[in-house]
Short mmCIF file of C-alpha atoms in Angstrom, two decimals:
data_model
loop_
_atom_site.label_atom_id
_atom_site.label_comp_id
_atom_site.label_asym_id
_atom_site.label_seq_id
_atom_site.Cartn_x
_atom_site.Cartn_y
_atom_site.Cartn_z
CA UNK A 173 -29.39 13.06 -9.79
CA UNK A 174 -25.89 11.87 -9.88
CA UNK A 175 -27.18 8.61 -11.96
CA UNK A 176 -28.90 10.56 -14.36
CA UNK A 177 -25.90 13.46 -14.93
CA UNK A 178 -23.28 10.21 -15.43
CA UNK A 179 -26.02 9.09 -18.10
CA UNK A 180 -25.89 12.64 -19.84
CA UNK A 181 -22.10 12.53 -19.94
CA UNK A 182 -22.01 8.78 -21.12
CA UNK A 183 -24.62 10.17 -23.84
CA UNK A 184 -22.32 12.36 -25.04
CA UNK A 185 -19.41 10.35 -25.05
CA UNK A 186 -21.09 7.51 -26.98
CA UNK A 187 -22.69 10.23 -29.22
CA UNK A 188 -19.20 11.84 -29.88
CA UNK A 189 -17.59 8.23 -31.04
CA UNK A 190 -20.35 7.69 -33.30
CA UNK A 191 -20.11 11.08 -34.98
CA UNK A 192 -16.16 10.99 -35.21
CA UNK A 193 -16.41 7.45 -36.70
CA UNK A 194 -19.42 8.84 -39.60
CA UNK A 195 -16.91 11.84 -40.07
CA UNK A 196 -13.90 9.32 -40.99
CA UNK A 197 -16.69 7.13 -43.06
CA UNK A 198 -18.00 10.28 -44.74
CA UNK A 199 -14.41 11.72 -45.71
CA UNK A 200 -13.12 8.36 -47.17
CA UNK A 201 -16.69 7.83 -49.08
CA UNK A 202 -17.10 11.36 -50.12
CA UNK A 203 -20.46 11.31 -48.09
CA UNK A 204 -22.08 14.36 -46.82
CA UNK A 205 -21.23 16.89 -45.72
CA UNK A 206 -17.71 16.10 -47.53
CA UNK A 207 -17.72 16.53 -51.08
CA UNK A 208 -21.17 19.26 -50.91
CA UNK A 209 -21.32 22.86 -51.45
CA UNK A 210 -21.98 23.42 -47.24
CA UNK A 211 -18.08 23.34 -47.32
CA UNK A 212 -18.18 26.94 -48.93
CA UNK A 213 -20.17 28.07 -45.75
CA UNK A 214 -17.75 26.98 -43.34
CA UNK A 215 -15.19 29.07 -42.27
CA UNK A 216 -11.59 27.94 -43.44
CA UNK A 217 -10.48 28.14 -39.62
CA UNK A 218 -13.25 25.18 -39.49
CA UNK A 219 -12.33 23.33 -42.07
CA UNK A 220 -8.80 23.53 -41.24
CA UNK A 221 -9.59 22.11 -38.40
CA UNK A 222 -12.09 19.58 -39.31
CA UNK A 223 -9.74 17.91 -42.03
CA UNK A 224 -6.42 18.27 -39.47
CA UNK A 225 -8.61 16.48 -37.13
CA UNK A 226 -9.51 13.62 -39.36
CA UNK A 227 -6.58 13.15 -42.10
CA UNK A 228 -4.03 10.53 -41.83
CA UNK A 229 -0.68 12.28 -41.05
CA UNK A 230 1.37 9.38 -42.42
CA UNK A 231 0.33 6.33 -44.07
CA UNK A 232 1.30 3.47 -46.41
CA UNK A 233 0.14 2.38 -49.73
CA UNK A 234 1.21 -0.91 -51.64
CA UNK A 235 1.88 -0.72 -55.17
CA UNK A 236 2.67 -3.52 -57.70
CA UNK A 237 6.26 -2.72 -57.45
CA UNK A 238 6.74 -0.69 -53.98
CA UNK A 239 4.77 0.31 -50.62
CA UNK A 240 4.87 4.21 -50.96
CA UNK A 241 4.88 6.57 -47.57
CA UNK A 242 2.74 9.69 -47.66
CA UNK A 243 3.53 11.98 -45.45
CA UNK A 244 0.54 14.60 -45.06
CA UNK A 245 1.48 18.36 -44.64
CA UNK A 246 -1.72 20.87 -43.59
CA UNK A 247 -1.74 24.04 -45.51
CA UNK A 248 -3.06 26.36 -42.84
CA UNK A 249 -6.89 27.95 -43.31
CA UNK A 250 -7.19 25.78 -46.56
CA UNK A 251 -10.15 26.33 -48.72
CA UNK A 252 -11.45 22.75 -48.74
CA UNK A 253 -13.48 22.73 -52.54
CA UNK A 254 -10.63 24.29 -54.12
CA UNK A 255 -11.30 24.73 -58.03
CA UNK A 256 -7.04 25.25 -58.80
CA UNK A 257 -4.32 26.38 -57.23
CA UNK A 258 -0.67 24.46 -58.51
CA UNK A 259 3.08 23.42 -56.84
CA UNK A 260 6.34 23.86 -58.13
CA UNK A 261 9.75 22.83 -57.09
CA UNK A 262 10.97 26.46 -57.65
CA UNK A 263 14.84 25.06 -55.92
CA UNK A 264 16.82 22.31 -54.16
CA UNK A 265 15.14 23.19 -50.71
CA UNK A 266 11.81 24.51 -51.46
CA UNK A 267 7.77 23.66 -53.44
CA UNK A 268 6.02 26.97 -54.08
CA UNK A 269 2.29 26.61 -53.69
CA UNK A 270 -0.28 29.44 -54.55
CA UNK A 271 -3.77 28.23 -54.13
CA UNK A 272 -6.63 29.15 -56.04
CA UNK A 273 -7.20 32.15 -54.45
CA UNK A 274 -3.59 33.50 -55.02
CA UNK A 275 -1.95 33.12 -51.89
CA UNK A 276 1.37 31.88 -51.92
CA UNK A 277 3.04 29.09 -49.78
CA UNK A 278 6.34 27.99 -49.87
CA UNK A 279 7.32 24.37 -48.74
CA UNK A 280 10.56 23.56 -47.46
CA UNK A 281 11.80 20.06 -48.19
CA UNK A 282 14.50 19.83 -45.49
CA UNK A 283 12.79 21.20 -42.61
CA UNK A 284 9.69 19.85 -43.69
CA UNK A 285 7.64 22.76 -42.87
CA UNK A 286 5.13 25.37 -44.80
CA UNK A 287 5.54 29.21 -44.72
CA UNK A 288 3.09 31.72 -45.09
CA UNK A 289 3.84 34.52 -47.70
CA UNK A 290 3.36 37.85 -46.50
CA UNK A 291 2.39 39.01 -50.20
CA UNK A 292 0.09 37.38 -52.69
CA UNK A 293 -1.66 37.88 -56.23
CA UNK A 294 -4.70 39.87 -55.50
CA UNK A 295 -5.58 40.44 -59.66
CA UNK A 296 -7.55 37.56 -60.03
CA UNK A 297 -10.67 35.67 -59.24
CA UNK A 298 -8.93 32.15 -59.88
CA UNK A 299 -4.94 31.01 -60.32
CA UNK A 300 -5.22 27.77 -62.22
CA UNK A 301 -1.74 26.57 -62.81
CA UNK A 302 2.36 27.59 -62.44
CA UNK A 303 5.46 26.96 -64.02
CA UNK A 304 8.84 27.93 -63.39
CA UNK A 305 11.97 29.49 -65.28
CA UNK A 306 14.32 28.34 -62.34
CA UNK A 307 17.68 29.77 -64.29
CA UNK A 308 15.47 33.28 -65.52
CA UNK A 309 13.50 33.41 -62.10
CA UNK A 310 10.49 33.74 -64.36
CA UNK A 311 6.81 32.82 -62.98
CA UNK A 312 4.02 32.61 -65.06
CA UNK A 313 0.72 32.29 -63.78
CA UNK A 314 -2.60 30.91 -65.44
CA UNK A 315 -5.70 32.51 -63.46
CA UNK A 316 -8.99 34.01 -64.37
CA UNK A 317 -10.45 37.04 -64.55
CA UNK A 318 -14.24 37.56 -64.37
CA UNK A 319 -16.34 40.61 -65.06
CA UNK A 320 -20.21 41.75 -65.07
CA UNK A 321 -22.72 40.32 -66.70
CA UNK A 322 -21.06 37.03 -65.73
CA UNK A 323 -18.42 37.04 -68.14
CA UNK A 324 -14.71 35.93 -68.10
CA UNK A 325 -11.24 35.55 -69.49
CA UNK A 326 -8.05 33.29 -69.36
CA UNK A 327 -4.71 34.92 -68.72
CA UNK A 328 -1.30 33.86 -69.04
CA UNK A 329 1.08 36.29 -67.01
CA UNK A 330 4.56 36.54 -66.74
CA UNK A 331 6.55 37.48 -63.18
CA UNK A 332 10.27 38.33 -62.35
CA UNK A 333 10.70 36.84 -58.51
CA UNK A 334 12.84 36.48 -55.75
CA UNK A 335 13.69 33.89 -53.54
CA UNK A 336 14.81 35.37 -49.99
CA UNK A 337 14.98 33.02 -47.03
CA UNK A 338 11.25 31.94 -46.26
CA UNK A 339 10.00 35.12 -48.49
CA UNK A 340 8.96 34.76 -52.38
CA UNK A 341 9.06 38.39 -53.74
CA UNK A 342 7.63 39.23 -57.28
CA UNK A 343 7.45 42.12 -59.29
CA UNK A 344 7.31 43.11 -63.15
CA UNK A 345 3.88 41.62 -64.00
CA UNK A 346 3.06 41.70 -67.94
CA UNK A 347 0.19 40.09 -69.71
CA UNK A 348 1.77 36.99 -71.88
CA UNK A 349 -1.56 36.12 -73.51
CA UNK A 350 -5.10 36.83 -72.40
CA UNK A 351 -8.37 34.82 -74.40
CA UNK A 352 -11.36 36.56 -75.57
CA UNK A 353 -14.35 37.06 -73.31
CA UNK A 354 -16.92 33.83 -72.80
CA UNK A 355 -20.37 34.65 -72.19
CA UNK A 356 -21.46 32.90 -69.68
CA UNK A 357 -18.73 32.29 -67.54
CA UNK A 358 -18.40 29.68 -64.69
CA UNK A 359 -14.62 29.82 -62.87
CA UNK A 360 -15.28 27.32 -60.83
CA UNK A 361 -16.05 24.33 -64.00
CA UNK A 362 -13.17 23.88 -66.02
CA UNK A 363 -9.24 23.29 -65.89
CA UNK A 364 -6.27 25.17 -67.53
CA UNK A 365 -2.83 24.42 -67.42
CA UNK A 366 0.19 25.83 -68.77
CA UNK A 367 3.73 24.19 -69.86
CA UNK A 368 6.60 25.92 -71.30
CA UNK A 369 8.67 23.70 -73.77
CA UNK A 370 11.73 26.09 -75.34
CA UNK A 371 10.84 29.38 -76.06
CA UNK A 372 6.74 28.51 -76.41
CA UNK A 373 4.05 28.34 -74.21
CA UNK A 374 1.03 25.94 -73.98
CA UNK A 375 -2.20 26.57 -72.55
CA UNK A 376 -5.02 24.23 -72.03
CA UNK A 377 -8.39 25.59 -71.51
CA UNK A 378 -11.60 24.34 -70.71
CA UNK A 379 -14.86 25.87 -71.56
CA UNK A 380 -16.00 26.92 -68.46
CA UNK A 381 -19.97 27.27 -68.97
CA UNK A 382 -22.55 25.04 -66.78
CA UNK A 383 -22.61 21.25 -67.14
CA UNK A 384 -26.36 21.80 -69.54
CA UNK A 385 -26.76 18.08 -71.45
CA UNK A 386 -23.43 16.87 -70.70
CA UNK A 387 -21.42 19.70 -71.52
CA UNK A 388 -23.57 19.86 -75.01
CA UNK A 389 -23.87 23.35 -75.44
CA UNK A 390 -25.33 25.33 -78.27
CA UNK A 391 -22.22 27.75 -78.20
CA UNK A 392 -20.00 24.22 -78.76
CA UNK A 393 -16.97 26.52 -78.40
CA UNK A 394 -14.51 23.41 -78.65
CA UNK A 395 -15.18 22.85 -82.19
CA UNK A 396 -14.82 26.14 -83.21
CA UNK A 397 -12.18 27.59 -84.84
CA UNK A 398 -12.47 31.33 -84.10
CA UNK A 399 -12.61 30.54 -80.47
CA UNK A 400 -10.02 30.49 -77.54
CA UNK A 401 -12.16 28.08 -75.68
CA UNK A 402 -11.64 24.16 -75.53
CA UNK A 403 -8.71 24.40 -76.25
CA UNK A 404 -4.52 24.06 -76.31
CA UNK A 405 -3.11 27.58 -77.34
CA UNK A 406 0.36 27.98 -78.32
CA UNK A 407 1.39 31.41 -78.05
CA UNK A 408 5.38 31.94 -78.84
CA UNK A 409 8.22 34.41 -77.65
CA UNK A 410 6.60 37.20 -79.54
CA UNK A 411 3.78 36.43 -77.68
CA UNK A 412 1.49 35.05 -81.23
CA UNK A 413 -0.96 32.80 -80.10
CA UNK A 414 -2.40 30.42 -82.88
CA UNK A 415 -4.41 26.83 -81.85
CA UNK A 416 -2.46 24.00 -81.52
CA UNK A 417 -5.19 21.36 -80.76
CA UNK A 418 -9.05 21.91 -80.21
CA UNK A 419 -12.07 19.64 -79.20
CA UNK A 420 -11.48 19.76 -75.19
CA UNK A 421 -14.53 19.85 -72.83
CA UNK A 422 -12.44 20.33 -69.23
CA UNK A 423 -8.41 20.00 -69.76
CA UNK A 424 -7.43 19.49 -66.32
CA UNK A 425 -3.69 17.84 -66.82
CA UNK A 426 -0.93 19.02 -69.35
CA UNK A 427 2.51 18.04 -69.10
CA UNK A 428 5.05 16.86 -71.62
CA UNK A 429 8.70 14.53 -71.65
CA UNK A 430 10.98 16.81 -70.10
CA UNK A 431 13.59 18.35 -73.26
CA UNK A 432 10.79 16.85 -76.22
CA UNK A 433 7.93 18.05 -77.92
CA UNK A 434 5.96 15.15 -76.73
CA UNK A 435 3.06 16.81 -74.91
CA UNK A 436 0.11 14.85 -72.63
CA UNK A 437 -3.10 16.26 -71.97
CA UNK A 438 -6.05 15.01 -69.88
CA UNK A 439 -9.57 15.76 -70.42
CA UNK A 440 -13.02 14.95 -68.12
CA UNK A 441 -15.42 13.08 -70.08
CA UNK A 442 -19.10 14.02 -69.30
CA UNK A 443 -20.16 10.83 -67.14
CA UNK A 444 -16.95 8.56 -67.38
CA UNK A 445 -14.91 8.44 -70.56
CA UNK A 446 -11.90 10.67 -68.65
CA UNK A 447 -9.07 10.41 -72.08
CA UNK A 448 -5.48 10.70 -71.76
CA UNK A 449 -4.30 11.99 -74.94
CA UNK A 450 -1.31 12.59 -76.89
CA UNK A 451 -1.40 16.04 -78.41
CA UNK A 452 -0.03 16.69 -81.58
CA UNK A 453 -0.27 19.73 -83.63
CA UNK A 454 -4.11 20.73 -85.42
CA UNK A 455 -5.58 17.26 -84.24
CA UNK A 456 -9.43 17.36 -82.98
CA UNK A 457 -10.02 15.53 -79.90
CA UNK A 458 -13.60 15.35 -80.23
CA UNK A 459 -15.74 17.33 -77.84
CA UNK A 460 -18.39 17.02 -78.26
CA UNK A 461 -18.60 15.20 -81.27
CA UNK A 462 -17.26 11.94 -80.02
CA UNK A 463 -17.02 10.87 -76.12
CA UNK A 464 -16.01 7.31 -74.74
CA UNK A 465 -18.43 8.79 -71.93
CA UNK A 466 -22.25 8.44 -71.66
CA UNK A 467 -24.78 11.41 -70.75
CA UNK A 468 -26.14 12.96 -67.79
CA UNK A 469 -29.68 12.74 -67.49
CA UNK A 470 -30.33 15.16 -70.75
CA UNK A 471 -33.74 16.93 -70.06
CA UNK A 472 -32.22 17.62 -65.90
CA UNK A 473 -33.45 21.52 -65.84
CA UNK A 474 -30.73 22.26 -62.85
CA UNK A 475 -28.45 24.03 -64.97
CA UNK A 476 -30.51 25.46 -67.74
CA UNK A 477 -29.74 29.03 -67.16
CA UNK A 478 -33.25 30.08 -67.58
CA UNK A 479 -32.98 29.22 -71.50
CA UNK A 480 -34.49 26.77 -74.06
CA UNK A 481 -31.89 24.79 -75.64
CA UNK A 482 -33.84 23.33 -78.85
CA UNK A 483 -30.72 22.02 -80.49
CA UNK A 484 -31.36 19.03 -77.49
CA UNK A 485 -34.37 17.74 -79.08
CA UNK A 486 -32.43 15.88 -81.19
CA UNK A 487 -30.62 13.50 -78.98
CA UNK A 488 -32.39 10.45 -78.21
CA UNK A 489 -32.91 10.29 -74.52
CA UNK A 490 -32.19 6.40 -74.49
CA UNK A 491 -28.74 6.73 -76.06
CA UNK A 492 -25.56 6.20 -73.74
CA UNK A 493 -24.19 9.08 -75.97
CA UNK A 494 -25.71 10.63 -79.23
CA UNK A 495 -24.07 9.92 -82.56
CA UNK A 496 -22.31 13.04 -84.88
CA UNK A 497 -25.77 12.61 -86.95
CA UNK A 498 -27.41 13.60 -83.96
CA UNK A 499 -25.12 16.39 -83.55
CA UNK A 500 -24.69 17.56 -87.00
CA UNK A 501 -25.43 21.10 -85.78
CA UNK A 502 -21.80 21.14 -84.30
CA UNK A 503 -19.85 18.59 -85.36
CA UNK A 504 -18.62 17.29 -89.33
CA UNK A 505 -19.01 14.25 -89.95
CA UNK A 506 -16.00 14.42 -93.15
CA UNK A 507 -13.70 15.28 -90.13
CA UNK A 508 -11.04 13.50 -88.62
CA UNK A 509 -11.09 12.97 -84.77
CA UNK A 510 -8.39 11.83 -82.50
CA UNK A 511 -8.70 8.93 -80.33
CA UNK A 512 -7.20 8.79 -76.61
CA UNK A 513 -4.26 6.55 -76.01
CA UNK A 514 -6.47 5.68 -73.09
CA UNK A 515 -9.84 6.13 -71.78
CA UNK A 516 -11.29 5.51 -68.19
CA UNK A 517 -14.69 4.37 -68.64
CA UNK A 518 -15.58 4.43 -65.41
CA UNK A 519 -17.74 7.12 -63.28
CA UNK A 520 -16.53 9.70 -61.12
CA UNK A 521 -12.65 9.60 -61.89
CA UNK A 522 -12.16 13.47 -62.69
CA UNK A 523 -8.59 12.34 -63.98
CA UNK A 524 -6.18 15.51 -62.79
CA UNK A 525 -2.80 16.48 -63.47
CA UNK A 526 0.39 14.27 -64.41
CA UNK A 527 4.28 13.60 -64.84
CA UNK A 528 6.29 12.08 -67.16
CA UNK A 529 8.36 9.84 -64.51
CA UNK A 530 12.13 10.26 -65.60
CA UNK A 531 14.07 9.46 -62.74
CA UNK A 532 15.34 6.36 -60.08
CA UNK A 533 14.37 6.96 -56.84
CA UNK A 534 10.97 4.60 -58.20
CA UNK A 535 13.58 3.34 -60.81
CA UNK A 536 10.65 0.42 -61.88
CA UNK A 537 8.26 3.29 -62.63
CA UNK A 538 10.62 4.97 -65.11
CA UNK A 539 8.95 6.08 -68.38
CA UNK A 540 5.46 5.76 -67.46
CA UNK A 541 3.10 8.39 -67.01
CA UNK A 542 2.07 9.03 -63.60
CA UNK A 543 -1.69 10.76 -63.33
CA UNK A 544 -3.42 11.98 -60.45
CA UNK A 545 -7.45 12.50 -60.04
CA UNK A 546 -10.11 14.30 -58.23
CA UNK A 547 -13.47 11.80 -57.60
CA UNK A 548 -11.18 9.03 -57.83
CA UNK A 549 -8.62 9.84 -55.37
CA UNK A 550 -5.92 7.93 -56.87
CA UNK A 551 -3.04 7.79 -59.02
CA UNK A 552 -2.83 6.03 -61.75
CA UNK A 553 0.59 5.05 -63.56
CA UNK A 554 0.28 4.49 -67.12
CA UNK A 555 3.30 2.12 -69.06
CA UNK A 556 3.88 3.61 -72.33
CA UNK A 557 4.63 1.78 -75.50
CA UNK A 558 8.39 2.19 -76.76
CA UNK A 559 6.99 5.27 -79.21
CA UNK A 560 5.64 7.29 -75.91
CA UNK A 561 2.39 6.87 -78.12
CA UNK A 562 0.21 4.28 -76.20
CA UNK A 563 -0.46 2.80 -72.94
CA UNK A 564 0.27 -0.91 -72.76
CA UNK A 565 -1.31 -1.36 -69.31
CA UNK A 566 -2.17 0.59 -66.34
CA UNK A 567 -1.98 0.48 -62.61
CA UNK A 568 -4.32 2.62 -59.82
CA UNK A 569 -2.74 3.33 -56.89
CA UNK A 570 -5.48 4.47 -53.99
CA UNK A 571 -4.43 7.62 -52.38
CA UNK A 572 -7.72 8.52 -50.91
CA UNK A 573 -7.56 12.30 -51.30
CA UNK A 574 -8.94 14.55 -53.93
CA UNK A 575 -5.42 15.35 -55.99
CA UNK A 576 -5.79 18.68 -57.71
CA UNK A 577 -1.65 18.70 -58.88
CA UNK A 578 1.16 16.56 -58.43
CA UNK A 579 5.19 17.43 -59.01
CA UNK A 580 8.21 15.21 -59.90
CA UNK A 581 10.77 16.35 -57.68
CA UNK A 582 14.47 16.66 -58.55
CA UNK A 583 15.28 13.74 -56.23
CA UNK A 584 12.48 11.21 -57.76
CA UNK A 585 10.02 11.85 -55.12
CA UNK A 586 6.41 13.10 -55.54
CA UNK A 587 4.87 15.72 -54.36
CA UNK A 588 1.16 16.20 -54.58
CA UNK A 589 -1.80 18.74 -53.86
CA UNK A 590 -4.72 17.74 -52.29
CA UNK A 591 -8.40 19.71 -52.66
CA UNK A 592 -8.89 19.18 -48.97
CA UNK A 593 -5.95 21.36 -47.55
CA UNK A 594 -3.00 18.99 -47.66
CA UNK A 595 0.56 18.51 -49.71
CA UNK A 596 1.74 14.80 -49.50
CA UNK A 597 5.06 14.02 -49.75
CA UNK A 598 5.57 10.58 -51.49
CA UNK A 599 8.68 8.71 -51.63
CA UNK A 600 9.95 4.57 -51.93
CA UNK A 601 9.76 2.84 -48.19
CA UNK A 602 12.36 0.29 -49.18
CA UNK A 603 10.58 -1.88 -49.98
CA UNK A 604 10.21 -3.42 -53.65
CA UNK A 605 6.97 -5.97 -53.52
CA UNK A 606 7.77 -7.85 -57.07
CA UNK A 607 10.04 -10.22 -58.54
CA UNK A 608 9.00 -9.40 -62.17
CA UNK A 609 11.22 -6.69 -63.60
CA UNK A 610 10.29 -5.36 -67.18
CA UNK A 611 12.69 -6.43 -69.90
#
């Protein structure tokens, strides 16, 4: 009896190791059940726990010029397939994080430790990005709204706020700029950002409607002109919006050269072909006219929304991605289209947020563009020609976390956002790995 109760406990035991050790495999590989919809089942107490359990709380990466610490901060009963949510240095001391479900977190960088806010924005379905008037204490939020008959809008609001201890009050909410309604509607698909540069704002926006063909769709919002969708809005003081750039499929970075006009966008490509562009004022980026990406499987009937889509028919099914012939029912062929100033060909990047790096705490990483990502869980730095308008060569730094925002701090550190619960705290170890200093 006793022989067979020591097997049952040895059982377990072995059986234990061998599930921990899948779990670590599965997180770093993006296996299931990581990276699948069961993580909207699971309670966030679970997944809290699950992902405290098995992340790294401090760990080094090697870069061509440094080895990088990462310090790993849990963000208590974090929604693990988060779809936005944004940080902000808001002072000195403290990172403000509200999450996609508007609950607000603030960060501080001395103590190294989160707070809970007792209030947060209950208005929307979705907050997709922040930014911060630290002199003004102004917040304004980007979120979504969405309505019956599975509809929904973009809105840009403005906040006054308060800064009180461990407390973040706000009050005087009014509606900056708020898009038309799309028809259908999918929150959870595409990014928006915002930037303020002066006294104007810009807003990316995606155009959040099911993945059919690639992102193909017969409404091909991006291209046109009468549409809020797809695109970067400019909307100034007296809050006039016009459209500053169009052809965008799913915008999910926007950031420009801190005191310039020089703005940076990032867009997903359909399968690969993630661009980094350089936005300048009435250019056409493309979607879905032109894509350094290649199609899903076209005729796939998971997403088709109970519709026939005839305008399909005329894609060739072999092609890696159909020519502007092919789609002459959206796109001109007499017009001119943008080119990134750099396009990742490969699959399952889901290129994120960046920064413009202007400071010396990573003094050998000054100027470049750093750029976080979602599939592939890196950052990637980005050396910019001496016109800030292309990328002479690139380096990917392997994080291995889902990085939904990242944040130059004041100091030269980074700060970043992970989709799994976490903010990393990134700074120099000390140690510089290269000889070779740029001229």
């Amino acid at each position: 009896m006793k022989k067979k109760k020591y097997k049952i406990i040895i059982s377990i035991i072995v059986l234990s190791i061998i599930l921990f050790g899948y779990a670590l495999y599965a997180k770093n590989k993006r296996l299931w059940p990581f990276g699948s919809s069961i993580g909207y089942l699971l309670p966030n107490e679970a997944k809290t726990f699950i992902y405290g359990l098995l992340e790294d709380k401090n760990k080094e990466i090697q870069t061509y010029y440094y080895n990088l610490k990462l310090s790993y901060y849990q963000i208590p009963e974090s929604n693990f397939l988060t779809t936005g949510g944004a940080i902000k240095q808001i002072d000195k001391k403290k990172i403000l994080h509200v999450n996609e479900n508007g609950e607000i977190y603030l960060f501080d960088l001395i103590e190294k430790k989160l707070f809970k806010n007792k209030d947060k924005f209950n208005e929307f379905n979705n907050v997709r990005d922040i930014e911060i008037n630290k002199k003004d204490k102004k917040l304004y939020i980007v979120a979504i709204k969405e309505y019956e008959q599975n509809c929904g809008s973009i809105y840009l609001i403005k906040y006054d706020y308060e800064l009180i201890n461990n407390s973040f009050k706000f009050y005087n909410n009014e509606t900056i700029w708020e898009s038309e309604k799309n028809c259908p509607f999918r929150s959870k698909i595409s990014g928006s950002r915002v930037i303020k540069i002066k006294d104007d704002f810009y807003v990316s926006t995606g155009i959040f409607m099911g993945p059919i063909f690639s992102g193909i769709r017969p409404e091909n919002f991006s291209q046109k002109i009468e549409s809020s969708f797809g695109k970067i809005i400019k909307i100034n003081k007296k809050k006039e919006a016009t459209i500053f750039a169009t052809g965008f499929r799913n915008p999910q970075g926007l950031f420009n050269i801190p005191n310039t006009n020089i703005i940076f966008g990032t867009d997903h490509g359909p399968n690969g072909g993630d661009e980094v562009n350089l936005i300048k004022k009435f250019n056409n980026y493309g979607w879905p006219c032109i894509s350094y990406g290649k199609l899903y499987t076209k005729f796939s009937n998971k997403y088709n929304e109970g519709r026939d889509f005839p305008h399909i028919k005329k894609i060739d099914e072999n092609v890696i991605y159909p020519t502007i012939k092919e789609l002459e029912d959206y796109c001109d062929q007499n017009k001119e289209y943008t080119d990134p100033i750099y396009t990742l060909s490969k699959e399952k990047i889901g290129i994120s947020q960046g920064i413009y790096y202007d400071k010396t705490h990573l003094k050998l990483f000054k100027d470049n563009l750093i750029v976080s990502s979602l599939s592939g869980r890196s950052l990637f730095r980005f050396v910019l020609d001496k016109n800030k308008s292309k990328v002479i060569s690139s380096e990917q730094i392997y994080i291995g976390n889902r990085i939904r925002d990242i944040e130059l701090l004041e100091d030269g550190r980074l700060f970043a956002l992970t989709d799994n619960g976490f903010l990393i705290y990134i700074e120099n170890n000390n140690k510089e790995l290269s000889d070779f200093k740029p001229g």
